[in-house]
CSV table of C-alpha atoms and ligand atoms in Angstrom, one decimal:
chain,number,residue,atom,x,y,z
A,1,MET,CA,1.9,-22.9,11.2
A,2,GLU,CA,2.7,-21.8,7.8
A,3,VAL,CA,2.0,-18.6,5.4
A,4,VAL,CA,2.8,-17.8,1.7
A,5,HIS,CA,2.2,-14.5,0.4
A,6,ILE,CA,2.2,-13.8,-2.6
A,7,SER,CA,2.5,-9.8,-4.2
A,8,ALA,CA,3.7,-7.5,-6.9
A,9,GLU,CA,5.7,-5.3,-4.5
A,10,CYS,CA,7.2,-5.8,-1.1
A,11,TYR,CA,9.6,-2.8,0.9
A,12,PRO,CA,12.4,-3.1,0.8
A,13,VAL,CA,12.2,-5.0,-1.9
A,14,ALA,CA,9.5,-3.3,-4.2
A,15,LYS,CA,7.3,-0.5,-3.2
A,16,ALA,CA,5.2,1.9,-5.4
A,17,GLY,CA,2.2,2.7,-2.5
A,18,GLY,CA,0.8,1.5,0.6
A,19,LEU,CA,1.0,-2.4,-0.8
A,20,GLY,CA,4.8,-2.8,-0.6
A,21,ASP,CA,5.0,-1.6,3.2
A,22,VAL,CA,1.6,-4.1,4.1
A,23,VAL,CA,3.8,-6.8,2.4
A,24,GLY,CA,7.6,-5.9,4.0
A,25,ALA,CA,6.4,-5.2,7.4
A,26,LEU,CA,3.2,-8.3,8.2
A,27,PRO,CA,5.7,-11.1,7.7
A,28,LYS,CA,8.1,-9.5,9.9
A,29,TYR,CA,5.7,-9.1,12.3
A,30,GLN,CA,3.4,-12.4,12.3
A,31,ASN,CA,7.4,-14.5,11.6
A,32,LYS,CA,7.7,-12.9,15.4
A,33,ALA,CA,4.7,-13.8,16.2
A,34,GLY,CA,5.2,-17.8,15.8
A,35,ILE,CA,4.1,-17.9,11.9
A,36,THR,CA,6.6,-19.6,9.5
A,37,SER,CA,5.4,-16.8,7.5
A,38,LYS,CA,7.4,-16.2,3.0
A,39,VAL,CA,6.0,-13.4,1.2
A,40,VAL,CA,6.5,-14.2,-2.6
A,41,MET,CA,7.6,-12.0,-5.9
A,42,PRO,CA,8.6,-11.1,-9.2
A,43,MET,CA,12.2,-10.8,-9.8
A,44,TYR,CA,12.7,-7.5,-10.7
A,45,ARG,CA,16.1,-5.2,-11.3
A,46,THR,CA,15.5,-3.2,-8.1
A,47,PRO,CA,18.6,-2.3,-6.5
A,48,PHE,CA,17.7,-4.3,-3.1
A,49,LEU,CA,18.6,-7.7,-5.6
A,50,TYR,CA,22.0,-5.8,-6.8
A,51,ASN,CA,22.7,-5.5,-2.6
A,52,SER,CA,21.6,-9.0,-1.2
A,53,ASP,CA,22.8,-12.2,-1.7
A,54,TRP,CA,20.7,-15.2,-2.8
A,55,VAL,CA,20.3,-19.2,-3.1
A,56,VAL,CA,18.8,-20.7,-6.2
A,57,ASP,CA,15.6,-22.3,-4.5
A,58,TYR,CA,13.8,-24.3,-7.4
A,59,LYS,CA,13.8,-23.4,-11.6
A,60,ALA,CA,11.6,-25.5,-13.8
A,61,LYS,CA,9.6,-25.0,-17.4
A,62,ALA,CA,5.8,-23.8,-17.6
A,63,TYR,CA,3.1,-23.4,-20.1
A,64,MET,CA,1.5,-19.9,-20.2
A,65,GLY,CA,-1.1,-19.9,-23.5
A,66,GLY,CA,1.0,-22.4,-25.7
A,67,TRP,CA,4.7,-20.6,-24.3
A,68,GLU,CA,6.6,-22.2,-22.4
A,69,PHE,CA,9.1,-20.1,-21.1
A,70,GLU,CA,11.4,-21.3,-17.7
A,71,TYR,CA,11.4,-19.5,-14.4
A,72,THR,CA,13.6,-19.5,-11.6
A,73,ILE,CA,13.1,-18.9,-8.0
A,74,ILE,CA,16.1,-17.3,-5.4
A,75,LYS,CA,15.8,-17.2,-1.8
A,76,GLU,CA,17.7,-13.9,-0.5
A,77,VAL,CA,19.8,-16.3,2.3
A,78,ASN,CA,20.9,-14.5,4.9
A,79,ASN,CA,17.1,-13.6,7.0
A,80,LYS,CA,17.7,-9.8,5.8
A,81,LEU,CA,13.5,-8.4,6.5
A,82,GLY,CA,12.6,-11.0,8.9
A,83,PHE,CA,10.9,-13.4,6.4
A,84,ASP,CA,11.6,-15.3,3.9
A,85,LEU,CA,11.9,-13.4,1.3
A,86,TYR,CA,11.5,-15.7,-3.1
A,87,LEU,CA,11.6,-13.6,-5.6
A,88,VAL,CA,11.1,-15.3,-9.6
A,89,ASP,CA,12.2,-14.6,-12.5
A,90,ILE,CA,10.3,-15.2,-16.5
A,91,ALA,CA,12.8,-13.8,-19.1
A,92,GLY,CA,11.5,-11.1,-21.3
A,93,LEU,CA,8.5,-10.4,-18.6
A,94,LEU,CA,9.8,-9.6,-14.6
A,95,ASP,CA,13.6,-9.1,-15.2
A,96,ARG,CA,12.5,-4.6,-15.8
A,97,GLN,CA,13.2,-2.0,-13.1
A,98,LYS,CA,9.5,-1.0,-13.2
A,99,ILE,CA,6.9,-2.8,-11.4
A,100,TYR,CA,3.7,-1.5,-12.9
A,101,GLY,CA,3.6,0.2,-16.5
A,102,TYR,CA,4.1,-2.0,-19.0
A,103,ALA,CA,1.6,-3.1,-21.4
A,104,ASP,CA,2.5,-6.5,-21.7
A,105,ASP,CA,0.9,-6.3,-17.0
A,106,ALA,CA,-1.7,-8.9,-17.8
A,107,GLU,CA,1.2,-11.4,-19.2
A,108,ARG,CA,3.7,-10.4,-17.0
A,109,PHE,CA,1.4,-11.0,-13.5
A,110,THR,CA,-0.7,-14.0,-15.6
A,111,ALA,CA,2.9,-15.8,-15.7
A,112,PHE,CA,4.6,-14.8,-12.5
A,113,GLN,CA,1.3,-16.0,-10.7
A,114,ILE,CA,1.7,-19.7,-12.9
A,115,ALA,CA,5.0,-20.3,-12.2
A,116,VAL,CA,4.0,-19.8,-8.2
A,117,VAL,CA,1.5,-22.3,-8.3
A,118,HIS,CA,3.6,-24.6,-11.0
A,119,TRP,CA,6.3,-24.2,-7.7
A,120,MET,CA,4.3,-24.6,-4.9
A,121,SER,CA,2.7,-27.5,-5.8
A,122,HIS,CA,6.2,-29.2,-6.4
A,123,TRP,CA,6.6,-28.9,-2.6
A,124,ASN,CA,6.7,-32.4,-0.5
A,125,HIS,CA,4.3,-30.5,1.9
A,126,ARG,CA,1.3,-27.7,1.5
A,127,PRO,CA,0.9,-24.5,4.3
A,128,THR,CA,-1.5,-23.3,6.1
A,129,ALA,CA,-2.8,-20.8,4.3
A,130,VAL,CA,-1.8,-19.1,0.9
A,131,HIS,CA,-2.2,-15.4,1.6
A,132,CYS,CA,-2.5,-13.2,-2.4
A,133,HIS,CA,-2.1,-9.6,-1.3
A,134,ASP,CA,-5.0,-7.5,-4.7
A,135,TYR,CA,-5.2,-8.8,-8.4
A,136,HIS,CA,-1.6,-10.0,-9.4
A,137,ALA,CA,-1.8,-12.3,-7.7
A,138,GLY,CA,-5.9,-13.0,-7.9
A,139,LEU,CA,-6.1,-15.4,-11.0
A,140,ILE,CA,-3.8,-18.1,-8.0
A,141,PRO,CA,-7.5,-19.5,-5.8
A,142,PHE,CA,-8.9,-20.3,-8.9
A,143,MET,CA,-5.4,-22.0,-10.5
A,144,MET,CA,-5.3,-22.8,-6.6
A,145,GLN,CA,-8.9,-25.4,-7.9
A,146,HIS,CA,-9.7,-25.5,-11.0
A,147,CYS,CA,-5.9,-26.4,-13.0
A,148,TYR,CA,-5.8,-29.6,-13.7
A,149,ASP,CA,-1.6,-29.9,-13.1
A,150,TYR,CA,-2.5,-27.9,-9.8
A,151,GLN,CA,-4.3,-30.6,-8.3
A,152,HIS,CA,-2.0,-31.3,-5.0
A,153,LEU,CA,-3.2,-27.0,-4.7
A,154,LYS,CA,-6.4,-28.1,-3.8
A,155,ALA,CA,-7.4,-27.9,-0.4
A,156,VAL,CA,-4.8,-25.7,0.8
A,157,PRO,CA,-7.1,-22.3,2.0
A,158,THR,CA,-6.1,-19.0,0.8
A,159,VAL,CA,-7.3,-15.6,1.9
A,160,LEU,CA,-7.7,-12.6,-0.1
A,161,THR,CA,-6.2,-9.0,1.2
A,162,ILE,CA,-8.0,-5.8,-0.8
A,163,HIS,CA,-5.6,-3.0,-0.7
A,164,ASN,CA,-7.4,-1.6,-3.2
A,165,ALA,CA,-10.2,-2.9,-5.3
A,166,GLN,CA,-10.5,0.4,-8.3
A,167,TYR,CA,-7.6,-1.9,-9.6
A,168,GLN,CA,-9.4,-5.9,-10.9
A,169,GLY,CA,-7.1,-6.3,-13.7
A,170,TRP,CA,-9.2,-7.3,-16.1
A,171,LEU,CA,-8.7,-9.6,-19.5
A,172,PRO,CA,-10.3,-10.3,-23.0
A,173,TRP,CA,-12.4,-13.9,-22.6
A,174,ALA,CA,-9.5,-13.9,-25.6
A,175,GLN,CA,-7.1,-14.0,-23.7
A,176,SER,CA,-8.5,-17.2,-21.6
A,177,MET,CA,-6.1,-19.8,-23.1
A,178,LEU,CA,-2.9,-17.6,-20.7
A,179,ILE,CA,-4.2,-20.0,-17.9
A,180,PRO,CA,-3.4,-23.5,-17.9
A,181,LYS,CA,-6.1,-25.9,-18.0
A,182,TRP,CA,-8.8,-25.6,-16.5
A,183,ASP,CA,-12.0,-27.2,-16.1
A,184,LEU,CA,-14.4,-24.8,-18.4
A,185,SER,CA,-16.5,-25.4,-15.8
A,186,LYS,CA,-15.9,-23.2,-13.4
A,187,LYS,CA,-16.1,-20.1,-16.8
A,188,GLY,CA,-18.7,-18.4,-14.0
A,189,LEU,CA,-15.6,-18.3,-11.4
A,190,LEU,CA,-13.8,-15.9,-13.5
A,191,ASP,CA,-15.8,-14.4,-14.9
A,192,TRP,CA,-17.3,-10.8,-14.4
A,193,GLY,CA,-19.6,-7.5,-16.3
A,194,GLY,CA,-18.3,-10.1,-19.4
A,195,SER,CA,-13.9,-9.9,-19.1
A,196,ILE,CA,-11.4,-12.5,-16.5
A,197,ASN,CA,-12.1,-9.8,-13.4
A,198,PRO,CA,-9.0,-11.4,-11.1
A,199,LEU,CA,-9.5,-9.5,-7.9
A,200,ALA,CA,-13.9,-11.0,-8.7
A,201,ALA,CA,-12.1,-14.2,-9.6
A,202,ALA,CA,-10.5,-13.8,-5.4
A,203,ILE,CA,-13.2,-12.8,-3.9
A,204,LYS,CA,-15.0,-15.2,-4.7
A,205,CYS,CA,-12.5,-18.9,-4.8
A,206,ALA,CA,-11.2,-17.6,-1.5
A,207,SER,CA,-11.8,-19.1,1.8
A,208,LYS,CA,-11.5,-15.4,3.1
A,209,VAL,CA,-11.6,-12.3,2.0
A,210,THR,CA,-10.2,-8.8,4.0
A,211,THR,CA,-10.0,-5.4,3.2
A,212,VAL,CA,-7.5,-2.6,5.2
A,213,SER,CA,-10.0,-1.8,7.6
A,214,PRO,CA,-12.9,-1.6,8.5
A,215,SER,CA,-14.7,0.8,6.8
A,216,TYR,CA,-13.6,0.2,4.4
A,217,MET,CA,-15.3,-3.1,4.2
A,218,GLN,CA,-18.2,-1.7,4.6
A,219,GLU,CA,-17.7,1.0,1.7
A,220,LEU,CA,-17.6,-1.2,-0.4
A,221,MET,CA,-20.4,-3.1,-0.9
A,222,HIS,CA,-21.9,0.4,-1.7
A,223,HIS,CA,-18.5,1.4,-4.4
A,224,ALA,CA,-16.7,-1.3,-5.7
A,225,ASN,CA,-15.6,-0.1,-8.9
A,226,GLY,CA,-18.2,-2.4,-10.7
A,227,LEU,CA,-17.6,-5.6,-7.5
A,228,GLU,CA,-20.8,-4.0,-5.2
A,229,THR,CA,-23.1,-6.4,-5.4
A,230,LEU,CA,-20.9,-9.6,-5.4
A,231,ILE,CA,-18.8,-8.0,-2.3
A,232,ALA,CA,-22.2,-7.9,-0.7
A,233,SER,CA,-22.7,-11.9,-1.9
A,234,GLU,CA,-19.9,-12.5,-0.6
A,235,LYS,CA,-19.7,-10.8,2.7
A,236,ASN,CA,-20.1,-13.2,4.8
A,237,LYS,CA,-16.3,-14.6,4.8
A,238,CYS,CA,-15.0,-11.1,4.1
A,239,VAL,CA,-13.7,-8.9,6.9
A,240,GLY,CA,-12.0,-5.2,7.4
A,241,ILE,CA,-8.2,-4.9,9.3
A,242,LEU,CA,-6.5,-1.9,9.7
A,243,ASN,CA,-3.5,-1.8,9.1
A,244,GLY,CA,-0.1,-1.5,11.2
A,245,ILE,CA,2.8,0.6,10.8
A,246,ASP,CA,6.2,-0.9,10.9
A,247,HIS,CA,7.5,1.2,14.3
A,248,GLU,CA,11.3,0.5,13.6
A,249,VAL,CA,11.1,1.9,10.5
A,250,TRP,CA,8.7,4.3,11.1
A,251,ASN,CA,10.0,6.3,13.9
A,252,PRO,CA,10.8,9.0,14.8
A,253,ALA,CA,13.9,8.5,17.8
A,254,THR,CA,15.4,6.7,15.0
A,255,ASP,CA,15.1,6.6,11.4
A,256,THR,CA,18.4,7.0,9.8
A,257,TYR,CA,17.1,9.4,7.1
A,258,LEU,CA,15.8,12.8,8.8
A,259,THR,CA,17.8,15.6,10.0
A,260,ALA,CA,17.4,15.7,13.9
A,261,HIS,CA,15.3,12.4,15.7
A,262,PHE,CA,12.9,13.2,19.0
A,263,ASP,CA,9.9,11.6,20.8
A,264,VAL,CA,7.3,12.9,22.5
A,265,ASP,CA,9.2,15.1,24.9
A,266,THR,CA,11.2,16.7,22.5
A,267,VAL,CA,8.9,16.3,19.4
A,268,THR,CA,8.6,20.6,19.3
A,269,ASN,CA,12.2,21.1,19.2
A,270,GLY,CA,12.7,17.9,17.0
A,271,LYS,CA,9.8,18.6,14.3
A,272,GLN,CA,11.0,22.0,13.9
A,273,LYS,CA,14.9,21.4,13.2
A,274,ASN,CA,13.6,19.1,10.5
A,275,LYS,CA,11.6,22.3,9.1
A,276,GLN,CA,14.0,24.6,9.2
A,277,ASN,CA,16.1,21.5,6.9
A,278,ILE,CA,13.3,21.5,4.7
A,279,CYS,CA,12.2,25.4,4.2
A,280,GLU,CA,16.4,25.4,4.0
A,281,GLN,CA,17.0,23.2,0.2
A,282,PHE,CA,13.5,24.2,-0.9
A,283,GLY,CA,13.4,28.4,0.3
A,284,LEU,CA,10.4,28.3,2.3
A,285,ASP,CA,9.6,30.5,5.6
A,286,ALA,CA,9.8,27.1,8.5
A,287,THR,CA,8.0,30.1,11.3
A,288,LYS,CA,4.9,29.4,9.1
A,289,PRO,CA,2.9,26.1,9.1
A,290,LEU,CA,4.6,24.0,6.7
A,291,PHE,CA,1.3,21.4,4.7
A,292,VAL,CA,3.0,18.6,3.3
A,293,PHE,CA,0.9,16.4,0.7
A,294,ILE,CA,3.2,13.7,-0.2
A,295,GLY,CA,1.3,10.4,-3.0
A,296,ARG,CA,0.6,9.5,-6.4
A,297,LEU,CA,-0.9,11.9,-8.4
A,298,VAL,CA,-4.1,10.8,-8.7
A,299,GLY,CA,-7.6,10.6,-8.7
A,300,GLU,CA,-8.0,8.3,-6.0
A,301,LYS,CA,-5.9,10.6,-3.9
A,302,ALA,CA,-8.3,13.9,-4.5
A,303,ALA,CA,-5.0,15.5,-7.0
A,304,ASP,CA,-6.6,16.1,-9.6
A,305,VAL,CA,-8.7,18.7,-6.8
A,306,LEU,CA,-5.0,20.2,-4.7
A,307,PRO,CA,-4.3,23.1,-7.9
A,308,ALA,CA,-7.4,24.9,-7.1
A,309,ALA,CA,-8.2,23.7,-3.0
A,310,LEU,CA,-4.1,25.3,-2.6
A,311,HIS,CA,-4.5,28.1,-4.6
A,312,THR,CA,-7.6,29.0,-3.6
A,313,ALA,CA,-6.4,28.1,0.2
A,314,ILE,CA,-3.3,30.7,-0.8
A,315,GLY,CA,-5.4,33.7,-2.4
A,316,ALA,CA,-7.4,33.5,0.9
A,317,TYR,CA,-5.0,33.5,3.7
A,318,GLY,CA,-2.3,35.2,1.9
A,319,ALA,CA,1.8,34.3,2.9
A,320,LYS,CA,0.0,32.0,6.5
A,321,ALA,CA,0.6,29.1,4.8
A,322,SER,CA,3.9,27.0,3.0
A,323,TYR,CA,3.2,24.1,1.6
A,324,MET,CA,5.1,21.5,-0.2
A,325,ILE,CA,3.8,18.2,-2.9
A,326,LEU,CA,5.6,15.1,-3.4
A,327,GLY,CA,4.1,12.8,-5.5
A,328,SER,CA,4.1,12.4,-9.9
A,329,GLY,CA,0.6,11.0,-12.0
A,330,GLU,CA,-1.4,12.6,-14.0
A,331,PRO,CA,0.2,14.9,-16.0
A,332,LEU,CA,-2.7,17.9,-16.3
A,333,VAL,CA,-2.6,17.5,-11.6
A,334,GLU,CA,1.8,17.6,-12.6
A,335,ALA,CA,1.6,20.4,-14.8
A,336,GLY,CA,-1.4,22.6,-12.5
A,337,LEU,CA,1.2,21.8,-9.8
A,338,THR,CA,4.1,23.1,-11.4
A,339,ASN,CA,2.4,25.9,-12.2
A,340,LEU,CA,1.0,27.2,-9.0
A,341,ALA,CA,4.3,26.7,-8.0
A,342,PHE,CA,6.0,28.9,-10.6
A,343,ALA,CA,3.2,31.6,-9.9
A,344,ASN,CA,3.2,31.6,-5.9
A,345,ASN,CA,6.6,31.2,-3.5
A,346,ASN,CA,4.7,29.9,-0.4
A,347,ILE,CA,4.7,26.4,-2.5
A,348,LYS,CA,7.0,23.3,-3.7
A,349,VAL,CA,6.4,20.7,-6.1
A,350,SER,CA,8.6,18.2,-5.9
A,351,LEU,CA,8.2,15.4,-8.8
A,352,GLY,CA,8.7,12.7,-8.3
A,353,TYR,CA,8.6,8.8,-5.6
A,354,ASN,CA,11.3,9.9,-3.2
A,355,GLU,CA,12.2,7.7,-0.1
A,356,LEU,CA,14.3,9.4,1.5
A,357,LEU,CA,12.1,12.9,1.1
A,358,SER,CA,8.8,11.4,2.2
A,359,HIS,CA,10.2,10.4,5.8
A,360,GLN,CA,11.8,14.3,6.2
A,361,LEU,CA,8.4,15.7,5.7
A,362,TYR,CA,6.3,13.4,7.2
A,363,ALA,CA,9.0,14.4,10.4
A,364,ALA,CA,9.4,18.4,9.2
A,365,ALA,CA,5.2,19.5,8.6
A,366,ASP,CA,3.1,21.0,10.4
A,367,PHE,CA,-0.2,19.2,8.8
A,368,LEU,CA,-0.6,16.2,5.8
A,369,LEU,CA,-3.2,17.1,3.7
A,370,MET,CA,-5.0,13.3,2.6
A,371,PRO,CA,-9.3,14.6,0.9
A,372,SER,CA,-8.4,10.4,-0.5
A,373,ARG,CA,-11.8,9.9,-2.3
A,374,VAL,CA,-10.9,6.5,-2.3
A,375,GLU,CA,-8.6,5.5,1.1
A,376,PRO,CA,-9.3,1.7,2.0
A,377,CYS,CA,-6.7,2.0,5.0
A,378,GLY,CA,-4.8,5.4,3.8
A,379,LEU,CA,-0.9,4.9,5.3
A,380,ASN,CA,0.7,7.8,4.8
A,381,GLN,CA,-1.6,9.4,7.7
A,382,LEU,CA,-0.5,7.1,10.4
A,383,TYR,CA,3.0,8.0,9.8
A,384,ALA,CA,2.0,11.4,10.0
A,385,MET,CA,0.9,10.6,14.1
A,386,ARG,CA,3.4,8.8,15.1
A,387,TYR,CA,5.9,12.2,13.4
A,388,GLY,CA,3.9,14.6,15.5
A,389,THR,CA,1.6,15.9,12.1
A,390,VAL,CA,-1.4,17.0,12.4
A,391,PRO,CA,-3.5,14.6,8.8
A,392,MET,CA,-6.4,16.5,7.8
A,393,VAL,CA,-8.6,14.2,5.9
A,394,ARG,CA,-11.5,13.4,3.6
A,395,SER,CA,-14.2,10.8,6.2
A,396,THR,CA,-13.6,7.4,4.6
A,397,GLY,CA,-12.6,4.0,4.3
A,398,GLY,CA,-9.6,3.8,7.0
A,399,LEU,CA,-9.9,8.0,6.4
A,400,GLN,CA,-12.3,7.7,9.1
A,401,ASP,CA,-11.7,5.0,11.4
A,402,THR,CA,-8.2,6.6,12.7
A,403,VAL,CA,-8.2,10.1,12.7
A,404,ILE,CA,-10.4,12.0,15.0
A,405,ASP,CA,-11.1,15.4,14.5
A,406,MET,CA,-10.2,17.8,17.1
A,407,GLY,CA,-13.7,19.6,17.5
A,408,ASP,CA,-14.5,15.5,18.9
A,409,ALA,CA,-13.3,15.0,23.2
A,410,GLY,CA,-9.6,13.7,23.0
A,411,GLY,CA,-9.7,14.7,18.9
A,412,TYR,CA,-6.2,15.3,17.8
A,413,GLY,CA,-6.6,16.3,13.6
A,414,ILE,CA,-8.9,17.9,11.1
A,415,ARG,CA,-11.6,15.5,9.0
A,416,PHE,CA,-13.2,16.7,6.4
A,417,THR,CA,-16.9,15.4,4.4
A,418,HIS,CA,-16.8,16.7,0.5
A,419,ALA,CA,-12.7,16.1,-2.0
A,420,ASN,CA,-13.7,19.6,-2.7
A,421,GLU,CA,-12.4,23.1,-3.1
A,422,THR,CA,-14.8,24.8,-0.5
A,423,ASP,CA,-14.1,21.3,1.8
A,424,ILE,CA,-9.8,21.0,1.6
A,425,VAL,CA,-9.1,25.8,1.9
A,426,HIS,CA,-11.8,25.4,5.4
A,427,ALA,CA,-9.7,22.9,7.1
A,428,VAL,CA,-6.3,24.7,5.9
A,429,GLY,CA,-7.9,27.6,7.3
A,430,ARG,CA,-8.7,25.4,10.7
A,431,ALA,CA,-5.6,24.1,11.0
A,432,ILE,CA,-4.1,27.7,10.8
A,433,ASP,CA,-6.1,28.5,13.6
A,434,VAL,CA,-4.7,25.8,15.8
A,435,PHE,CA,-1.5,26.4,14.8
A,436,GLU,CA,-1.6,30.1,16.0
A,437,ASN,CA,-3.0,28.0,19.4
A,438,LYS,CA,1.0,26.5,20.3
A,439,THR,CA,-0.9,25.0,23.5
A,440,HIS,CA,-3.3,23.2,21.8
A,441,LEU,CA,-1.0,21.5,19.1
A,442,LEU,CA,1.8,20.6,20.9
A,443,TRP,CA,-0.9,18.2,23.3
A,444,MET,CA,-2.5,17.1,19.1
A,445,ARG,CA,0.9,16.4,19.0
A,446,GLU,CA,2.1,14.3,22.2
A,447,ARG,CA,-1.5,12.5,22.0
A,448,MET,CA,-1.2,10.9,18.5
A,449,MET,CA,2.2,10.1,18.6
A,450,GLN,CA,1.3,8.0,21.8
A,451,ILE,CA,-2.1,6.1,19.8
A,452,ASN,CA,-1.0,2.6,19.2
A,453,HIS,CA,-0.9,1.7,15.5
A,454,SER,CA,1.8,-1.5,15.0
A,455,TRP,CA,1.0,-4.5,13.6
A,456,GLU,CA,1.7,-6.5,16.7
A,457,GLN,CA,-2.3,-5.4,17.1
A,458,THR,CA,-3.6,-6.7,13.8
A,459,VAL,CA,-1.1,-9.5,13.2
A,460,GLN,CA,-3.3,-11.5,16.2
A,461,SER,CA,-6.7,-10.1,13.6
A,462,TYR,CA,-4.7,-12.3,10.7
A,463,THR,CA,-3.8,-15.3,13.2
A,464,ASN,CA,-8.2,-15.4,13.9
A,465,VAL,CA,-9.1,-14.7,9.5
A,466,TYR,CA,-5.4,-19.0,9.3
A,467,LYS,CA,-6.8,-20.9,12.7
A,468,SER,CA,-10.7,-20.0,10.5
A,469,LEU,CA,-10.3,-21.8,8.1
B,1,LIG,P1,-1.7,3.6,-1.7
B,1,LIG,O1,-1.1,2.6,-1.2
B,1,LIG,O2,-2.8,4.3,-2.4
B,1,LIG,O3,-0.9,5.0,-2.4
B,1,LIG,P2,-0.6,4.4,1.6
B,1,LIG,O4,-1.6,5.7,1.7
B,1,LIG,O5,-1.5,3.3,1.7
B,1,LIG,O6,-1.8,4.9,-0.2
B,1,LIG,O7,0.4,4.5,0.9
B,1,LIG,C1,1.4,5.1,0.1
B,1,LIG,C2,2.5,5.3,0.3
B,1,LIG,O8,3.9,5.5,-0.4
B,1,LIG,C3,3.9,5.3,2.6
B,1,LIG,O9,4.4,4.5,2.8
B,1,LIG,C4,3.6,7.0,1.6
B,1,LIG,O10,4.6,8.2,1.8
B,1,LIG,C5,4.8,6.3,0.0
B,1,LIG,N1,4.7,6.9,-0.8
B,1,LIG,C6,3.4,7.7,-2.0
B,1,LIG,N2,4.3,8.8,-3.1
B,1,LIG,C7,5.4,9.1,-2.7
B,1,LIG,C8,6.5,10.0,-3.7
B,1,LIG,N3,5.9,10.0,-4.4
B,1,LIG,N4,7.8,9.2,-2.7
B,1,LIG,C9,7.5,8.5,-1.4
B,1,LIG,N5,7.0,8.0,-1.0
B,1,LIG,C10,6.2,7.3,-1.6
B,2,LIG,C1,-3.6,0.2,-1.5
B,2,LIG,C2,-4.8,0.5,-0.4
B,2,LIG,C3,-4.5,2.6,0.8
B,2,LIG,C4,-3.2,1.4,1.5
B,2,LIG,C5,-2.1,-0.1,1.1
B,2,LIG,C6,-1.7,-0.5,2.2
B,2,LIG,O1,-2.3,0.7,-2.4
B,2,LIG,O2,-4.6,2.5,-1.6
B,2,LIG,O3,-5.4,3.0,1.1
B,2,LIG,O4,-3.2,1.8,2.8
B,2,LIG,O5,-2.7,-0.7,-0.4
B,2,LIG,O6,-3.0,-1.9,2.4
C-alpha cells in the first residue's frame, strides 16, 4: 500500500496547530505498520529546511491560469521523520517563512496543488490512495478527476480528512481560470453557495471523507459553517476517526524540553519540579493550583470569553490559584488578557508561539482549560492527560470523545456545557476543590496517564478506509 499525504503543515517542518502534529505522526506510524506513507507539503523557509539534507527529486513547469511557473520537488534523504518527505518549491509563492496569513494564500495553495498533481501525473506508477488534509489540498481530488491534463490519475482513490471545517478556502468564480483546463460540465462539483469552495469540492469528489473524531462527524451535519446539508448528503462515505498522539514526542519520561522527567509512579514530584520552574520563570506561586490555556486566541477556542471569565474567577476565588496563558490570535483578546495580567499578579500571559514553553506548561500545570466552541478533535487535552494534567473541557467534538467528567464513573476530567463565563468559573471552582483533595487528584492523574491514545490503534482505522476504496 502506498499513501501520499498532502498537507500545508507537518511537524517539525512547519506547524501552526494540530494539523501539523497529525501529519507529522500518522505517516510515521503507518510506515511502522508496513504502509509506504509519504508527505508532500510546501517548501516554506523554516529551520527544518536548513537543518536537513535534500536531493532534487523532480523539476518541471506547469500553468496556473496564463502564468507558467517552474516548480521543484526536493526529498529529505535521511528518513529523519520516519517517512519520505517531499517539499514543493515555487519561487515567489512558497518561499516564505510563514505557513498562512498572506494576501495571496489562494494563489499559493492553488499553485502548490497544481504542482503536486502535475508531478504525480508523471509518475510511472499509481499510488494506492492520495490523502488530502483540509482545504489547502481540497482541489486535488477534483483536479485528478476532471482536469484534462491529469487523466493518468483519474482512477486513483482519494481520501479527504477534515481537521477543521470552519476554514474552506473560498475563491470567487473570477479565479476559476487558476485551475488547469477542466471539464466545464463539472462546475457544480467546485461550487458551493456561489463561490468555488475547495473543502466542499473535496467532500464531493473524494472517495472517502474522514473527520478527526466521531462526535465531530455527527456535529458537522448540524454545524459545518454552511456545509451541513452537503455533509448530511455525503454521510455514507464519511467516517469519524479519533486522532492519536505521538507518544515518542509527547512523553514526560523522555521529553527533552522538561526540567524534570516523570512517569505515572513519580508524577507528584515530577510535576511539582516542572511547576516550580515555570512559577519561578513567570513569578507565580507554585503552592497554588496552576491553570493553563495553550492555543490560538480565536473564537473557535472561545478565547474571547477568557478575559472576563478569568477576571471573575480571580474575583470569586481570590488568590487561591495561578493562571498562565500561552497563545496568539485576535488583537482584542490579546489586549484583554494582557490588561488582566497587568492588574493581577496571579495571572501571566505569554503571547506568541512557543513549542518549548507549551511542553513545559503541559508538564507543570495542574489543570488545562479548553472551553472551545468548536473542537474537531483537540490534541491539547490528550497531551495534558499524558502529562498528568486534568483537562477542563467544553463538551463538544473530540473533547467529549476523550474526557470523562470526574463526577461520572471512572472520570478524570472536568466537563461543562457552555463556552461562557458562568460555566468556566464554575469549572475553576470544581478544580480548586479537587486540588485540595490530594488523594482524588493523584488517582485522576494516574488514571489519565495510563490511557492509550497512541497512533498504533488509529492507524488500523485508516488502513480500513484505504482497503475499502
Ligand atoms: P488546533 O489545531 O485547532 O489549534 P489542537 O488542539 O489540535 O488545536 O492542536 C494545537 C497544537 O498546537 C498543540 O500541539 C498545541 O500544543 C500547539 N499550540 C497551540 N498554540 C500554541 C502556542 N502558542 N505555542 C506553542 N504551541 C501551541
Ligand atoms: C484542527 C482542529 C483540532 C484538531 C486538529 C488535528 O486544527 O481544530 O481540533 O485536533 O485539527 O486534527
